[in-house]
Tab-separated table of C-alpha atoms in Angstrom:
chain	number	residue	atom	x	y	z
G	1	MET	CA	-2.184	11.382	19.615
G	2	ASP	CA	-5.727	12.042	18.673
G	3	ARG	CA	-7.215	10.469	15.464
G	4	ASP	CA	-7.993	13.526	14.350
G	5	PHE	CA	-3.317	14.354	13.857
G	6	LEU	CA	-2.826	10.806	12.878
G	7	ALA	CA	-5.758	10.549	9.701
G	8	GLU	CA	-3.751	14.651	8.538
G	9	LEU	CA	-0.791	12.924	9.139
G	10	PHE	CA	-1.250	9.671	6.794
G	11	SER	CA	-3.074	12.152	4.284
G	12	ASP	CA	0.220	12.429	1.787
G	13	PHE	CA	-0.386	8.277	2.146
G	14	GLY	CA	-3.972	7.908	1.377
G	15	PRO	CA	-6.947	6.218	3.501
G	16	VAL	CA	-5.457	4.268	6.597
G	17	THR	CA	-7.744	3.111	9.545
G	18	LEU	CA	-8.057	3.284	13.351
G	19	ARG	CA	-9.055	2.182	15.590
G	20	ARG	CA	-8.756	2.084	19.299
G	21	MET	CA	-5.709	-0.118	20.381
G	22	PHE	CA	-4.390	-0.845	23.791
G	23	SER	CA	-3.377	2.968	24.836
G	24	GLY	CA	-3.378	4.503	21.316
G	25	PHE	CA	-4.897	3.331	17.150
G	26	GLY	CA	-4.424	0.575	15.779
G	27	ILE	CA	-3.523	1.932	11.728
G	28	SER	CA	-4.468	-0.775	8.907
G	29	VAL	CA	-5.517	-0.439	5.213
G	30	ASP	CA	-7.907	-3.128	4.058
G	31	GLY	CA	-8.197	-4.964	6.915
G	32	THR	CA	-3.765	-5.083	7.351
G	33	ASN	CA	-2.031	-3.750	10.521
G	34	PHE	CA	1.288	-1.172	9.634
G	35	ALA	CA	1.585	0.646	11.994
G	36	LEU	CA	1.020	1.732	15.978
G	37	ALA	CA	0.374	5.703	17.540
G	38	LEU	CA	0.992	4.021	21.769
G	39	ARG	CA	1.820	6.308	24.634
G	40	ALA	CA	3.834	9.511	22.347
G	41	GLY	CA	5.440	7.034	19.692
G	42	LEU	CA	4.505	5.873	16.306
G	43	TYR	CA	5.514	2.662	16.008
G	44	PHE	CA	5.265	0.696	11.996
G	45	ARG	CA	6.478	-2.476	11.449
G	46	ALA	CA	9.337	-4.004	10.408
G	47	ASP	CA	11.091	-6.954	8.596
G	48	GLU	CA	14.695	-7.613	7.684
G	49	GLN	CA	14.049	-5.998	4.716
G	50	THR	CA	12.908	-2.926	6.615
G	51	ILE	CA	14.778	-2.859	9.967
G	52	PRO	CA	18.678	-1.930	8.857
G	53	GLN	CA	16.691	1.165	7.845
G	54	PHE	CA	14.779	1.917	11.166
G	55	GLN	CA	18.098	0.998	12.023
G	56	ALA	CA	19.882	3.811	10.106
G	57	GLU	CA	17.531	6.143	11.329
G	58	GLY	CA	18.675	5.293	15.017
G	59	SER	CA	15.535	4.488	16.286
G	60	LYS	CA	14.270	1.604	18.437
G	61	PRO	CA	12.050	-0.819	18.727
G	62	PHE	CA	8.425	-1.113	20.584
G	63	GLN	CA	8.893	-2.263	24.737
G	64	TYR	CA	6.956	-2.176	27.523
G	65	GLN	CA	6.992	-3.850	30.562
G	66	GLN	CA	4.647	-6.721	31.679
G	67	ARG	CA	2.955	-5.413	34.699
G	68	SER	CA	3.094	-8.989	36.595
G	69	THR	CA	7.124	-9.584	36.313
G	70	ALA	CA	7.873	-6.120	35.705
G	71	LYS	CA	9.879	-7.561	32.860
G	72	VAL	CA	10.881	-5.588	29.171
G	73	VAL	CA	9.320	-6.636	26.196
G	74	THR	CA	10.915	-6.811	22.977
G	75	VAL	CA	8.134	-5.967	19.229
G	76	ASN	CA	11.317	-5.882	16.742
G	77	SER	CA	8.196	-6.165	14.480
G	78	TYR	CA	7.301	-3.217	15.221
G	79	TRP	CA	10.119	-0.084	14.991
G	80	GLU	CA	9.943	3.610	16.646
G	81	LEU	CA	9.267	6.190	13.479
G	82	PRO	CA	12.277	8.994	13.441
G	83	ALA	CA	11.028	12.086	14.775
G	84	ARG	CA	11.984	14.039	11.562
G	85	LEU	CA	9.293	12.693	9.577
G	86	PHE	CA	6.205	14.171	11.001
G	87	ASP	CA	7.649	17.468	8.940
G	88	ASP	CA	7.507	15.679	6.093
G	89	GLN	CA	4.475	14.198	4.828
G	90	GLU	CA	6.069	12.790	1.502
G	91	GLU	CA	8.403	10.907	3.463
G	92	LEU	CA	6.260	9.437	6.243
G	93	ALA	CA	4.210	8.279	2.881
G	94	GLY	CA	7.562	6.396	1.746
G	95	TRP	CA	8.151	4.718	5.445
G	96	ALA	CA	3.879	3.987	5.346
G	97	ARG	CA	4.635	2.015	2.463
G	98	ALA	CA	6.986	-0.247	3.439
G	99	ALA	CA	5.479	-0.887	6.446
G	100	LEU	CA	2.485	-2.019	4.581
G	101	ALA	CA	4.108	-4.247	2.605
G	102	ALA	CA	6.486	-4.968	5.637
G	103	ALA	CA	2.844	-6.525	7.178
G	104	GLN	CA	1.899	-8.210	4.204
G	105	ARG	CA	4.664	-10.119	3.696
G	106	ALA	CA	4.213	-11.506	7.168
G	107	ALA	CA	0.546	-11.790	6.902
G	108	LEU	CA	1.565	-13.966	3.782
G	109	ARG	CA	4.017	-15.985	6.094
G	110	LYS	CA	1.931	-15.930	9.261
G	111	ARG	CA	-0.754	-18.423	7.115
G	112	PRO	CA	-3.801	-19.869	9.035
G	113	LYS	CA	-2.981	-23.498	10.453
G	114	THR	CA	-6.729	-25.418	9.811
G	115	ARG	CA	-6.413	-28.866	9.164
G	116	LYS	CA	-8.395	-27.933	6.141
G	117	ASN	CA	-6.016	-25.679	4.674
G	118	VAL	CA	-3.509	-28.038	5.414
G	119	LYS	CA	-4.603	-31.102	3.561
G	120	LYS	CA	-5.083	-28.310	1.156
G	121	VAL	CA	-1.387	-28.014	1.217
G	122	LYS	CA	-0.300	-31.436	1.161
G	123	ALA	CA	-2.196	-31.956	-2.002
G	124	LYS	CA	-1.526	-29.111	-3.890
G	125	ALA	CA	2.322	-29.530	-3.020
G	126	LEU	CA	2.096	-33.616	-4.341
G	127	GLY	CA	-0.113	-32.305	-7.454
G	128	ILE	CA	-3.245	-33.705	-6.123
G	129	LYS	CA	-6.068	-32.847	-8.075
G	130	LYS	CA	-8.850	-31.837	-5.298
G	131	SER	CA	-11.273	-34.581	-6.911
G	132	ALA	CA	-8.984	-36.830	-5.294
G	133	VAL	CA	-8.307	-35.464	-2.064
G	134	LYS	CA	-12.369	-35.457	-1.929
G	135	LYS	CA	-11.928	-39.508	-2.642
G	136	LYS	CA	-9.960	-40.460	-0.389
G	137	ARG	CA	-11.577	-38.089	2.268
G	138	SER	CA	-15.278	-39.986	1.158
G	139	ALA	CA	-13.769	-43.590	1.752
G	140	ARG	CA	-12.291	-42.520	5.495
G	141	LYS	CA	-15.800	-41.037	6.548
G	142	LYS	CA	-17.102	-44.398	5.223
G	143	VAL	CA	-14.792	-46.283	6.841
G	144	ARG	CA	-15.939	-44.236	10.367
G	145	ARG	CA	-18.990	-45.395	9.801
G	146	GLY	CA	-18.251	-48.797	9.407
G	147	ARG	CA	-19.090	-49.540	6.198
G	148	PRO	CA	-16.718	-50.477	3.607
G	149	SER	CA	-15.486	-48.562	0.805
G	150	SER	CA	-15.912	-49.153	-3.051
């Protein structure tokens, strides 16, 4: 699949960003990747809400073979788009919206686990105000430097 074909395929869905990825393209909207065009297939992001729709169409999850071990790996988060949708851009747009929603749900579940973010989440869960967190952090810094906190 080439870039022009993919852009035309998603014309009913709206503007998409196509980036070279592996042996094909990653397809995204506003930085959220929701589809992969690899080899001869188009794969949409799926989750527990959308996988039954793919299964009903007889689709399969994305699979690849590892070079080093020849092991076949199945990626359940991307499922092959049914071939009939290549002829129906309007219905394909609906599937693309569902795939984008699945990708956005996955992004919400997969928040960055930085130390700063973990502290914010803990403070919010405990109902601690930001100023209290800053005072506590400041006191710890003073103790580390050898100064008692006041």
